[in-house]
Amino acid sequence: MAVEARIRELGSRHETLDRAIQDEIRRPAADDLRLAEMKRKKLKLKEEMESLRSSLN
């Protein structure tokens, strides 16, 4: 159960970052460095979720 809770928490953070990325993209003067950092963090979250999911199987 703890692994599933961690996956849900990571998923929530992933969605929050996705919204922040979309908000930044819509800004007239989007910060490319900030976007790149957020995308890297989002990818790390996704990779961690996938790793945890594969450990459940």
PDB file of N, CA and C in Angstrom, residues 1-17 19 41-42 44-46 48-49 52-53:
ATOM      1  N   MET A   1       0.805  -1.210   0.000  1.00  0.00           N
ATOM      2  CA  MET A   1       0.000   0.000   0.000  1.00  0.00           C
ATOM      3  C   MET A   1       0.848   1.274   0.000  1.00  0.00           C
ATOM      4  N   ALA A   2       1.955   1.272   0.689  1.00  0.00           N
ATOM      5  CA  ALA A   2       2.792   2.473   0.755  1.00  0.00           C
ATOM      6  C   ALA A   2       3.309   2.855  -0.628  1.00  0.00           C
ATOM      7  N   VAL A   3       3.622   1.849  -1.449  1.00  0.00           N
ATOM      8  CA  VAL A   3       4.123   2.124  -2.801  1.00  0.00           C
ATOM      9  C   VAL A   3       3.024   2.774  -3.638  1.00  0.00           C
ATOM     10  N   GLU A   4       1.813   2.271  -3.511  1.00  0.00           N
ATOM     11  CA  GLU A   4       0.698   2.844  -4.268  1.00  0.00           C
ATOM     12  C   GLU A   4       0.421   4.281  -3.843  1.00  0.00           C
ATOM     13  N   ALA A   5       0.541   4.553  -2.554  1.00  0.00           N
ATOM     14  CA  ALA A   5       0.340   5.919  -2.055  1.00  0.00           C
ATOM     15  C   ALA A   5       1.431   6.839  -2.609  1.00  0.00           C
ATOM     16  N   ARG A   6       2.643   6.333  -2.667  1.00  0.00           N
ATOM     17  CA  ARG A   6       3.762   7.122  -3.213  1.00  0.00           C
ATOM     18  C   ARG A   6       3.531   7.419  -4.697  1.00  0.00           C
ATOM     19  N   ILE A   7       3.041   6.428  -5.431  1.00  0.00           N
ATOM     20  CA  ILE A   7       2.750   6.631  -6.852  1.00  0.00           C
ATOM     21  C   ILE A   7       1.675   7.700  -7.020  1.00  0.00           C
ATOM     22  N   ARG A   8       0.644   7.664  -6.188  1.00  0.00           N
ATOM     23  CA  ARG A   8      -0.414   8.684  -6.261  1.00  0.00           C
ATOM     24  C   ARG A   8       0.141  10.075  -5.955  1.00  0.00           C
ATOM     25  N   GLU A   9       0.995  10.153  -4.938  1.00  0.00           N
ATOM     26  CA  GLU A   9       1.574  11.437  -4.566  1.00  0.00           C
ATOM     27  C   GLU A   9       2.461  11.972  -5.697  1.00  0.00           C
ATOM     28  N   LEU A  10       3.259  11.100  -6.293  1.00  0.00           N
ATOM     29  CA  LEU A  10       4.098  11.512  -7.419  1.00  0.00           C
ATOM     30  C   LEU A  10       3.233  11.938  -8.601  1.00  0.00           C
ATOM     31  N   GLY A  11       2.131  11.225  -8.830  1.00  0.00           N
ATOM     32  CA  GLY A  11       1.219  11.576  -9.909  1.00  0.00           C
ATOM     33  C   GLY A  11       0.618  12.958  -9.710  1.00  0.00           C
ATOM     34  N   SER A  12       0.293  13.260  -8.483  1.00  0.00           N
ATOM     35  CA  SER A  12      -0.262  14.576  -8.161  1.00  0.00           C
ATOM     36  C   SER A  12       0.772  15.673  -8.431  1.00  0.00           C
ATOM     37  N   ARG A  13       2.010  15.437  -8.016  1.00  0.00           N
ATOM     38  CA  ARG A  13       3.077  16.406  -8.273  1.00  0.00           C
ATOM     39  C   ARG A  13       3.326  16.550  -9.771  1.00  0.00           C
ATOM     40  N   HIS A  14       3.238  15.447 -10.499  1.00  0.00           N
ATOM     41  CA  HIS A  14       3.422  15.440 -11.957  1.00  0.00           C
ATOM     42  C   HIS A  14       2.357  16.319 -12.614  1.00  0.00           C
ATOM     43  N   GLU A  15       1.104  16.163 -12.199  1.00  0.00           N
ATOM     44  CA  GLU A  15       0.007  16.968 -12.754  1.00  0.00           C
ATOM     45  C   GLU A  15       0.178  18.446 -12.422  1.00  0.00           C
ATOM     46  N   THR A  16       0.608  18.735 -11.202  1.00  0.00           N
ATOM     47  CA  THR A  16       0.835  20.124 -10.796  1.00  0.00           C
ATOM     48  C   THR A  16       1.919  20.766 -11.654  1.00  0.00           C
ATOM     49  N   LEU A  17       3.002  20.024 -11.886  1.00  0.00           N
ATOM     50  CA  LEU A  17       4.070  20.543 -12.743  1.00  0.00           C
ATOM     51  C   LEU A  17       3.580  20.733 -14.172  1.00  0.00           C
ATOM     52  N   ARG A  19       0.584  21.507 -15.153  1.00  0.00           N
ATOM     53  CA  ARG A  19      -0.197  22.759 -15.184  1.00  0.00           C
ATOM     54  C   ARG A  19       0.719  23.983 -15.141  1.00  0.00           C
ATOM     55  N   LYS A  41      12.087  18.024 -14.091  1.00  0.00           N
ATOM     56  CA  LYS A  41      11.486  17.513 -12.858  1.00  0.00           C
ATOM     57  C   LYS A  41      10.289  16.615 -13.168  1.00  0.00           C
ATOM     58  N   LYS A  42       9.484  17.028 -14.129  1.00  0.00           N
ATOM     59  CA  LYS A  42       8.317  16.243 -14.518  1.00  0.00           C
ATOM     60  C   LYS A  42       8.743  14.881 -15.051  1.00  0.00           C
ATOM     61  N   LYS A  44      11.527  13.256 -14.323  1.00  0.00           N
ATOM     62  CA  LYS A  44      12.034  12.466 -13.196  1.00  0.00           C
ATOM     63  C   LYS A  44      10.877  11.846 -12.412  1.00  0.00           C
ATOM     64  N   LEU A  45       9.817  12.620 -12.208  1.00  0.00           N
ATOM     65  CA  LEU A  45       8.645  12.094 -11.500  1.00  0.00           C
ATOM     66  C   LEU A  45       8.042  10.931 -12.277  1.00  0.00           C
ATOM     67  N   LYS A  46       7.920  11.097 -13.581  1.00  0.00           N
ATOM     68  CA  LYS A  46       7.349  10.040 -14.421  1.00  0.00           C
ATOM     69  C   LYS A  46       8.198   8.776 -14.349  1.00  0.00           C
ATOM     70  N   GLU A  48      10.198   7.860 -11.948  1.00  0.00           N
ATOM     71  CA  GLU A  48      10.064   7.248 -10.621  1.00  0.00           C
ATOM     72  C   GLU A  48       8.742   6.493 -10.499  1.00  0.00           C
ATOM     73  N   MET A  49       7.666   7.083 -11.035  1.00  0.00           N
ATOM     74  CA  MET A  49       6.368   6.394 -11.003  1.00  0.00           C
ATOM     75  C   MET A  49       6.434   5.080 -11.773  1.00  0.00           C
ATOM     76  N   LEU A  52       8.355   2.476  -9.828  1.00  0.00           N
ATOM     77  CA  LEU A  52       7.560   1.930  -8.716  1.00  0.00           C
ATOM     78  C   LEU A  52       6.473   0.982  -9.231  1.00  0.00           C
ATOM     79  N   ARG A  53       5.841   1.379 -10.333  1.00  0.00           N
ATOM     80  CA  ARG A  53       4.801   0.506 -10.912  1.00  0.00           C
ATOM     81  C   ARG A  53       5.378  -0.834 -11.335  1.00  0.00           C
TER      82      ARG A  53
END
